[in-house]
Amino acid sequence: MTRRISSTHLFFLTLVVAASLFLIWSSAGASPTTYNLIVVVPAGVIVILLTLWILIGEWRAMSAGAVRKRTNLSETFGDILLLALFAGLCLGLTGVGFDVATFLFIWIGVHLCGERRLWAPPLFAAACTFLMVKFFGSLFPFPMPLLVL
Amino acid sequence: MIDLNAFSAALTILFSDFGPWIWVVPGLIIGLVFGAIPGLQISMSMAIFLPFTFGMDFLQAMLFLTAIFTGGAYGGGVTSILMNIPGSSASVATTFDGYPMAQKGLHNEALGIGLAASVVGCLIGYLFLLLLIQPLATFVLRLGPMEMAVIVLWGLTLIATLNDGSAAKGLLAGVFGLLLSQVGMSSTGVMRTTVGNPYLIDGISVVPAMIGLFAASELLRLRGNSYLVEGDKSHSVRLGGIMRGIGQAFRYPVSLIRGSMIGALIGVVPGVGVSIANLVAYSEEKRAAKDSSGFGKGDPRGVVAAESSNSSSEGGSMTALLALGIPGGAATAVLLAAFSFHNLVGGPAFIRDERDLVYAIILGNIVQVALLLILGLLLLRVLGMVVKVPLAYLVPTVLAMCAWGGYGITGTVAGPVTVMVFAGLGWLMRRHGYPVACAVIGLLLGRMLEGELVRTLQISGGNPLGYMAERPIALVMLAVLILSAVVLPVWRARKLKKA
């Protein structure tokens, strides 16, 4: 248990406020007319006010003695690792080919999700990749870069 | 009450060839399987399979997606009955009496009751929509841009404030979604916030963003578990018992109709939908019963009320989608995305210009109900086993499908990258109790809201307040919006304090 606001929550709120400020600034720079800013400015201001409201609420709750369950660091790290691997897949699909990127992602992903056996994940990844290329991919209206299949 | 010309045109569209039906059975199977997997929401399966609809015509796509929706509503009930684990929030009330029935060895009967109630509920929900769409069309066609703008804001406020968590977090998610929808070229032709990236000229691609927020972020959350259901809670599923259960459901016609009507009416209200409908119908059934002592201990009326209401609310939520172009929840948000995917805009103009298609969607769904009965019977045994899929294999495979889905929509790396960015955002949001569905709906409705507001400004000559004074419907809707935005959060905060 801890009395500090979660760092990932703070990161999320900072990201939201930064994105809102950037969107308002950028839209106003493009054209400062009412027509252009009719949604951006009110929405941006509401987002910033709500963020402050949530932050103040969290701080007040913590100062009043509320405790929050401490985040399991290894779980968070595992999630971030899988997210990073997923980012690799998304960026690598068109670069290294759908087949190779998917095969590697599923293989490593299965291990990251807790599989301990060594032989099952690559076999499963190969079968899955083959099926996805032949069935899922055949429904795509766009050409799909492949390296092996 | 029914436009007969459009109705007969719809029959021709549906039954002149087999085309519209090709994807219905696969859709139902996908919905049943995903619905039966606790943690995997119906909206998530719809988002993952949305890119498949690229090659389909609009009606095929709608029937495919609504089949997933219909199948999912029942699939969630199976694990509620067999394992006391609701497949989705729509099936929470099913556990109250379904699982006690299973503990008494009446799981086959409970499954049969659930299946019959789902079929009847779905049928009543769509019949309700069939009868209501024409009068609604007459009303909504009188709405101008100002009324539509207020309705969009009202819908978004309701969705944000009536979510399961904090109202402030719901509102933040919804308004942030609105803000993100403003990236790219505006409705007046101004280029905003593209950061020099040509992929952002048309704005953030909604479908990949939706796949990231709904599906990928949910999968990341499931990563830590080994199986969806731990332990070996298995029951033998037998057709004889299920058939007895189906017959038993019809011994409670009042419960069936009451549950279905409650579901259909609640489904119409944006933001409330299936997750509330089953709980309200269950408590109403218990309240109305002469002898309520059996509720919670395996009373079949509880299963009838819960399952009929969650299925009929689908028809109710389709009413708001088709008539106003406003999604009532996450699943209808995916359906709205399918509209834009096929260059159509839901709402008044759609029911004015494409009424035959509207009737075809409704009739197609009524036929789906019969197919649900058959497939439900055939697949019940498989659905009971689906929760034993090891998550270590399921999570990366479905994640890979999400990335592929992003590419299937855009044909460029922008699709998978959008999925990736929104998966990260969704992961952060879910982790801290922000409802991702609100952000998706904000993202979907933002452009529509901007267009309606700009038109209001143009029509009113820059004096929207003076113009509003001449529009009584807009004034009433604004009052309802303010009430929803102020009263609902206060009411919820008081309720939370009391609890």
PDB file of N, CA and C in Angstrom, chain B residues 94-155:
ATOM      1  N   THR B  94     -27.226 -12.691 -15.086  1.00  0.00           N
ATOM      2  CA  THR B  94     -27.468 -14.106 -15.406  1.00  0.00           C
ATOM      3  C   THR B  94     -26.826 -15.016 -14.355  1.00  0.00           C
ATOM      4  N   THR B  95     -25.730 -14.536 -13.763  1.00  0.00           N
ATOM      5  CA  THR B  95     -25.054 -15.366 -12.758  1.00  0.00           C
ATOM      6  C   THR B  95     -25.923 -15.534 -11.499  1.00  0.00           C
ATOM      7  N   PHE B  96     -26.786 -14.536 -11.211  1.00  0.00           N
ATOM      8  CA  PHE B  96     -27.523 -14.537  -9.944  1.00  0.00           C
ATOM      9  C   PHE B  96     -28.364 -15.808  -9.760  1.00  0.00           C
ATOM     10  N   ASP B  97     -29.028 -16.246 -10.837  1.00  0.00           N
ATOM     11  CA  ASP B  97     -29.835 -17.454 -10.734  1.00  0.00           C
ATOM     12  C   ASP B  97     -29.343 -18.577 -11.641  1.00  0.00           C
ATOM     13  N   GLY B  98     -28.596 -18.208 -12.696  1.00  0.00           N
ATOM     14  CA  GLY B  98     -28.098 -19.225 -13.623  1.00  0.00           C
ATOM     15  C   GLY B  98     -27.115 -20.160 -12.946  1.00  0.00           C
ATOM     16  N   TYR B  99     -26.161 -19.570 -12.212  1.00  0.00           N
ATOM     17  CA  TYR B  99     -25.152 -20.412 -11.565  1.00  0.00           C
ATOM     18  C   TYR B  99     -25.743 -21.270 -10.441  1.00  0.00           C
ATOM     19  N   PRO B 100     -26.621 -20.692  -9.582  1.00  0.00           N
ATOM     20  CA  PRO B 100     -27.270 -21.572  -8.588  1.00  0.00           C
ATOM     21  C   PRO B 100     -28.027 -22.730  -9.242  1.00  0.00           C
ATOM     22  N   MET B 101     -28.625 -22.497 -10.412  1.00  0.00           N
ATOM     23  CA  MET B 101     -29.295 -23.599 -11.125  1.00  0.00           C
ATOM     24  C   MET B 101     -28.261 -24.663 -11.512  1.00  0.00           C
ATOM     25  N   ALA B 102     -27.098 -24.191 -12.018  1.00  0.00           N
ATOM     26  CA  ALA B 102     -26.042 -25.139 -12.413  1.00  0.00           C
ATOM     27  C   ALA B 102     -25.555 -25.931 -11.204  1.00  0.00           C
ATOM     28  N   GLN B 103     -25.459 -25.272 -10.052  1.00  0.00           N
ATOM     29  CA  GLN B 103     -24.999 -25.964  -8.833  1.00  0.00           C
ATOM     30  C   GLN B 103     -25.986 -27.052  -8.407  1.00  0.00           C
ATOM     31  N   LYS B 104     -27.268 -26.817  -8.762  1.00  0.00           N
ATOM     32  CA  LYS B 104     -28.278 -27.834  -8.429  1.00  0.00           C
ATOM     33  C   LYS B 104     -28.303 -28.948  -9.470  1.00  0.00           C
ATOM     34  N   GLY B 105     -27.429 -28.869 -10.464  1.00  0.00           N
ATOM     35  CA  GLY B 105     -27.396 -29.878 -11.528  1.00  0.00           C
ATOM     36  C   GLY B 105     -28.356 -29.557 -12.657  1.00  0.00           C
ATOM     37  N   LEU B 106     -28.889 -28.298 -12.660  1.00  0.00           N
ATOM     38  CA  LEU B 106     -29.842 -27.917 -13.709  1.00  0.00           C
ATOM     39  C   LEU B 106     -29.182 -26.998 -14.748  1.00  0.00           C
ATOM     40  N   HIS B 107     -27.882 -27.207 -14.992  1.00  0.00           N
ATOM     41  CA  HIS B 107     -27.189 -26.301 -15.921  1.00  0.00           C
ATOM     42  C   HIS B 107     -27.716 -26.406 -17.342  1.00  0.00           C
ATOM     43  N   ASN B 108     -28.104 -27.613 -17.774  1.00  0.00           N
ATOM     44  CA  ASN B 108     -28.645 -27.749 -19.137  1.00  0.00           C
ATOM     45  C   ASN B 108     -29.953 -26.979 -19.269  1.00  0.00           C
ATOM     46  N   GLU B 109     -30.819 -27.095 -18.262  1.00  0.00           N
ATOM     47  CA  GLU B 109     -32.083 -26.370 -18.280  1.00  0.00           C
ATOM     48  C   GLU B 109     -31.822 -24.857 -18.278  1.00  0.00           C
ATOM     49  N   ALA B 110     -30.849 -24.421 -17.443  1.00  0.00           N
ATOM     50  CA  ALA B 110     -30.534 -22.986 -17.374  1.00  0.00           C
ATOM     51  C   ALA B 110     -30.020 -22.479 -18.723  1.00  0.00           C
ATOM     52  N   LEU B 111     -29.181 -23.287 -19.394  1.00  0.00           N
ATOM     53  CA  LEU B 111     -28.672 -22.892 -20.719  1.00  0.00           C
ATOM     54  C   LEU B 111     -29.818 -22.784 -21.720  1.00  0.00           C
ATOM     55  N   GLY B 112     -30.753 -23.732 -21.650  1.00  0.00           N
ATOM     56  CA  GLY B 112     -31.918 -23.712 -22.542  1.00  0.00           C
ATOM     57  C   GLY B 112     -32.788 -22.495 -22.281  1.00  0.00           C
ATOM     58  N   ILE B 113     -33.019 -22.185 -21.006  1.00  0.00           N
ATOM     59  CA  ILE B 113     -33.826 -21.006 -20.659  1.00  0.00           C
ATOM     60  C   ILE B 113     -33.128 -19.746 -21.186  1.00  0.00           C
ATOM     61  N   GLY B 114     -31.805 -19.676 -20.964  1.00  0.00           N
ATOM     62  CA  GLY B 114     -31.045 -18.520 -21.424  1.00  0.00           C
ATOM     63  C   GLY B 114     -31.121 -18.360 -22.932  1.00  0.00           C
ATOM     64  N   LEU B 115     -31.003 -19.476 -23.652  1.00  0.00           N
ATOM     65  CA  LEU B 115     -31.040 -19.419 -25.114  1.00  0.00           C
ATOM     66  C   LEU B 115     -32.415 -18.954 -25.595  1.00  0.00           C
ATOM     67  N   ALA B 116     -33.485 -19.547 -25.043  1.00  0.00           N
ATOM     68  CA  ALA B 116     -34.837 -19.158 -25.465  1.00  0.00           C
ATOM     69  C   ALA B 116     -35.105 -17.700 -25.127  1.00  0.00           C
ATOM     70  N   ALA B 117     -34.695 -17.260 -23.926  1.00  0.00           N
ATOM     71  CA  ALA B 117     -34.940 -15.873 -23.520  1.00  0.00           C
ATOM     72  C   ALA B 117     -34.153 -14.914 -24.413  1.00  0.00           C
ATOM     73  N   SER B 118     -32.913 -15.298 -24.777  1.00  0.00           N
ATOM     74  CA  SER B 118     -32.106 -14.442 -25.662  1.00  0.00           C
ATOM     75  C   SER B 118     -32.775 -14.294 -27.018  1.00  0.00           C
ATOM     76  N   VAL B 119     -33.267 -15.421 -27.536  1.00  0.00           N
ATOM     77  CA  VAL B 119     -33.904 -15.400 -28.863  1.00  0.00           C
ATOM     78  C   VAL B 119     -35.159 -14.527 -28.823  1.00  0.00           C
ATOM     79  N   VAL B 120     -36.006 -14.736 -27.809  1.00  0.00           N
ATOM     80  CA  VAL B 120     -37.242 -13.946 -27.720  1.00  0.00           C
ATOM     81  C   VAL B 120     -36.909 -12.469 -27.495  1.00  0.00           C
ATOM     82  N   GLY B 121     -35.929 -12.202 -26.605  1.00  0.00           N
ATOM     83  CA  GLY B 121     -35.548 -10.820 -26.316  1.00  0.00           C
ATOM     84  C   GLY B 121     -35.051 -10.112 -27.563  1.00  0.00           C
ATOM     85  N   CYS B 122     -34.190 -10.770 -28.293  1.00  0.00           N
ATOM     86  CA  CYS B 122     -33.631 -10.178 -29.510  1.00  0.00           C
ATOM     87  C   CYS B 122     -34.743  -9.891 -30.513  1.00  0.00           C
ATOM     88  N   LEU B 123     -35.665 -10.848 -30.634  1.00  0.00           N
ATOM     89  CA  LEU B 123     -36.789 -10.706 -31.561  1.00  0.00           C
ATOM     90  C   LEU B 123     -37.646  -9.503 -31.171  1.00  0.00           C
ATOM     91  N   ILE B 124     -37.974  -9.393 -29.894  1.00  0.00           N
ATOM     92  CA  ILE B 124     -38.814  -8.279 -29.445  1.00  0.00           C
ATOM     93  C   ILE B 124     -38.078  -6.946 -29.626  1.00  0.00           C
ATOM     94  N   GLY B 125     -36.775  -6.924 -29.343  1.00  0.00           N
ATOM     95  CA  GLY B 125     -35.990  -5.704 -29.509  1.00  0.00           C
ATOM     96  C   GLY B 125     -36.040  -5.206 -30.954  1.00  0.00           C
ATOM     97  N   TYR B 126     -35.885  -6.123 -31.897  1.00  0.00           N
ATOM     98  CA  TYR B 126     -35.879  -5.705 -33.303  1.00  0.00           C
ATOM     99  C   TYR B 126     -37.289  -5.404 -33.812  1.00  0.00           C
ATOM    100  N   LEU B 127     -38.311  -6.094 -33.289  1.00  0.00           N
ATOM    101  CA  LEU B 127     -39.688  -5.759 -33.670  1.00  0.00           C
ATOM    102  C   LEU B 127     -40.026  -4.345 -33.177  1.00  0.00           C
ATOM    103  N   PHE B 128     -39.539  -4.022 -31.980  1.00  0.00           N
ATOM    104  CA  PHE B 128     -39.705  -2.694 -31.400  1.00  0.00           C
ATOM    105  C   PHE B 128     -39.083  -1.654 -32.342  1.00  0.00           C
ATOM    106  N   LEU B 129     -37.880  -1.953 -32.819  1.00  0.00           N
ATOM    107  CA  LEU B 129     -37.182  -1.045 -33.730  1.00  0.00           C
ATOM    108  C   LEU B 129     -37.936  -0.930 -35.056  1.00  0.00           C
ATOM    109  N   LEU B 130     -38.456  -2.062 -35.542  1.00  0.00           N
ATOM    110  CA  LEU B 130     -39.180  -2.084 -36.818  1.00  0.00           C
ATOM    111  C   LEU B 130     -40.406  -1.164 -36.756  1.00  0.00           C
ATOM    112  N   LEU B 131     -41.113  -1.216 -35.640  1.00  0.00           N
ATOM    113  CA  LEU B 131     -42.323  -0.410 -35.504  1.00  0.00           C
ATOM    114  C   LEU B 131     -41.992   1.050 -35.224  1.00  0.00           C
ATOM    115  N   LEU B 132     -40.861   1.290 -34.600  1.00  0.00           N
ATOM    116  CA  LEU B 132     -40.550   2.635 -34.136  1.00  0.00           C
ATOM    117  C   LEU B 132     -39.820   3.479 -35.174  1.00  0.00           C
ATOM    118  N   ILE B 133     -39.170   2.827 -36.140  1.00  0.00           N
ATOM    119  CA  ILE B 133     -38.248   3.573 -36.998  1.00  0.00           C
ATOM    120  C   ILE B 133     -38.975   4.616 -37.870  1.00  0.00           C
ATOM    121  N   GLN B 134     -40.179   4.278 -38.360  1.00  0.00           N
ATOM    122  CA  GLN B 134     -40.907   5.215 -39.215  1.00  0.00           C
ATOM    123  C   GLN B 134     -41.358   6.464 -38.442  1.00  0.00           C
ATOM    124  N   PRO B 135     -42.058   6.295 -37.275  1.00  0.00           N
ATOM    125  CA  PRO B 135     -42.400   7.498 -36.509  1.00  0.00           C
ATOM    126  C   PRO B 135     -41.173   8.292 -36.077  1.00  0.00           C
ATOM    127  N   LEU B 136     -40.094   7.572 -35.741  1.00  0.00           N
ATOM    128  CA  LEU B 136     -38.865   8.263 -35.337  1.00  0.00           C
ATOM    129  C   LEU B 136     -38.287   9.062 -36.500  1.00  0.00           C
ATOM    130  N   ALA B 137     -38.374   8.456 -37.695  1.00  0.00           N
ATOM    131  CA  ALA B 137     -37.842   9.126 -38.882  1.00  0.00           C
ATOM    132  C   ALA B 137     -38.580  10.446 -39.096  1.00  0.00           C
ATOM    133  N   THR B 138     -39.903  10.430 -38.934  1.00  0.00           N
ATOM    134  CA  THR B 138     -40.696  11.644 -39.117  1.00  0.00           C
ATOM    135  C   THR B 138     -40.225  12.709 -38.132  1.00  0.00           C
ATOM    136  N   PHE B 139     -39.904  12.287 -36.902  1.00  0.00           N
ATOM    137  CA  PHE B 139     -39.483  13.252 -35.881  1.00  0.00           C
ATOM    138  C   PHE B 139     -38.069  13.759 -36.150  1.00  0.00           C
ATOM    139  N   VAL B 140     -37.140  12.831 -36.384  1.00  0.00           N
ATOM    140  CA  VAL B 140     -35.739  13.273 -36.464  1.00  0.00           C
ATOM    141  C   VAL B 140     -35.468  14.121 -37.705  1.00  0.00           C
ATOM    142  N   LEU B 141     -36.317  13.968 -38.734  1.00  0.00           N
ATOM    143  CA  LEU B 141     -36.086  14.783 -39.925  1.00  0.00           C
ATOM    144  C   LEU B 141     -36.424  16.255 -39.680  1.00  0.00           C
ATOM    145  N   ARG B 142     -37.088  16.544 -38.578  1.00  0.00           N
ATOM    146  CA  ARG B 142     -37.382  17.936 -38.227  1.00  0.00           C
ATOM    147  C   ARG B 142     -36.232  18.575 -37.459  1.00  0.00           C
ATOM    148  N   LEU B 143     -35.256  17.770 -37.099  1.00  0.00           N
ATOM    149  CA  LEU B 143     -34.160  18.307 -36.303  1.00  0.00           C
ATOM    150  C   LEU B 143     -33.160  19.041 -37.194  1.00  0.00           C
ATOM    151  N   GLY B 144     -32.771  20.240 -36.738  1.00  0.00           N
ATOM    152  CA  GLY B 144     -31.779  21.014 -37.482  1.00  0.00           C
ATOM    153  C   GLY B 144     -30.395  20.767 -36.902  1.00  0.00           C
ATOM    154  N   PRO B 145     -29.369  21.467 -37.441  1.00  0.00           N
ATOM    155  CA  PRO B 145     -28.001  21.252 -36.944  1.00  0.00           C
ATOM    156  C   PRO B 145     -27.840  21.589 -35.469  1.00  0.00           C
ATOM    157  N   MET B 146     -28.586  22.608 -35.002  1.00  0.00           N
ATOM    158  CA  MET B 146     -28.441  22.969 -33.586  1.00  0.00           C
ATOM    159  C   MET B 146     -28.936  21.827 -32.683  1.00  0.00           C
ATOM    160  N   GLU B 147     -30.099  21.262 -33.035  1.00  0.00           N
ATOM    161  CA  GLU B 147     -30.642  20.163 -32.236  1.00  0.00           C
ATOM    162  C   GLU B 147     -29.694  18.962 -32.279  1.00  0.00           C
ATOM    163  N   MET B 148     -29.155  18.697 -33.479  1.00  0.00           N
ATOM    164  CA  MET B 148     -28.247  17.548 -33.605  1.00  0.00           C
ATOM    165  C   MET B 148     -26.989  17.744 -32.753  1.00  0.00           C
ATOM    166  N   ALA B 149     -26.478  19.004 -32.760  1.00  0.00           N
ATOM    167  CA  ALA B 149     -25.281  19.278 -31.955  1.00  0.00           C
ATOM    168  C   ALA B 149     -25.579  19.041 -30.475  1.00  0.00           C
ATOM    169  N   VAL B 150     -26.769  19.503 -30.021  1.00  0.00           N
ATOM    170  CA  VAL B 150     -27.117  19.319 -28.602  1.00  0.00           C
ATOM    171  C   VAL B 150     -27.301  17.829 -28.305  1.00  0.00           C
ATOM    172  N   ILE B 151     -27.901  17.087 -29.253  1.00  0.00           N
ATOM    173  CA  ILE B 151     -28.099  15.640 -29.040  1.00  0.00           C
ATOM    174  C   ILE B 151     -26.745  14.923 -28.937  1.00  0.00           C
ATOM    175  N   VAL B 152     -25.798  15.301 -29.815  1.00  0.00           N
ATOM    176  CA  VAL B 152     -24.467  14.671 -29.764  1.00  0.00           C
ATOM    177  C   VAL B 152     -23.827  14.926 -28.395  1.00  0.00           C
ATOM    178  N   LEU B 153     -23.914  16.186 -27.939  1.00  0.00           N
ATOM    179  CA  LEU B 153     -23.321  16.523 -26.636  1.00  0.00           C
ATOM    180  C   LEU B 153     -24.038  15.785 -25.504  1.00  0.00           C
ATOM    181  N   TRP B 154     -25.369  15.676 -25.619  1.00  0.00           N
ATOM    182  CA  TRP B 154     -26.151  14.977 -24.588  1.00  0.00           C
ATOM    183  C   TRP B 154     -25.768  13.490 -24.537  1.00  0.00           C
ATOM    184  N   GLY B 155     -25.682  12.883 -25.724  1.00  0.00           N
ATOM    185  CA  GLY B 155     -25.321  11.466 -25.802  1.00  0.00           C
ATOM    186  C   GLY B 155     -23.953  11.223 -25.179  1.00  0.00           C
TER     187      GLY B 155
END
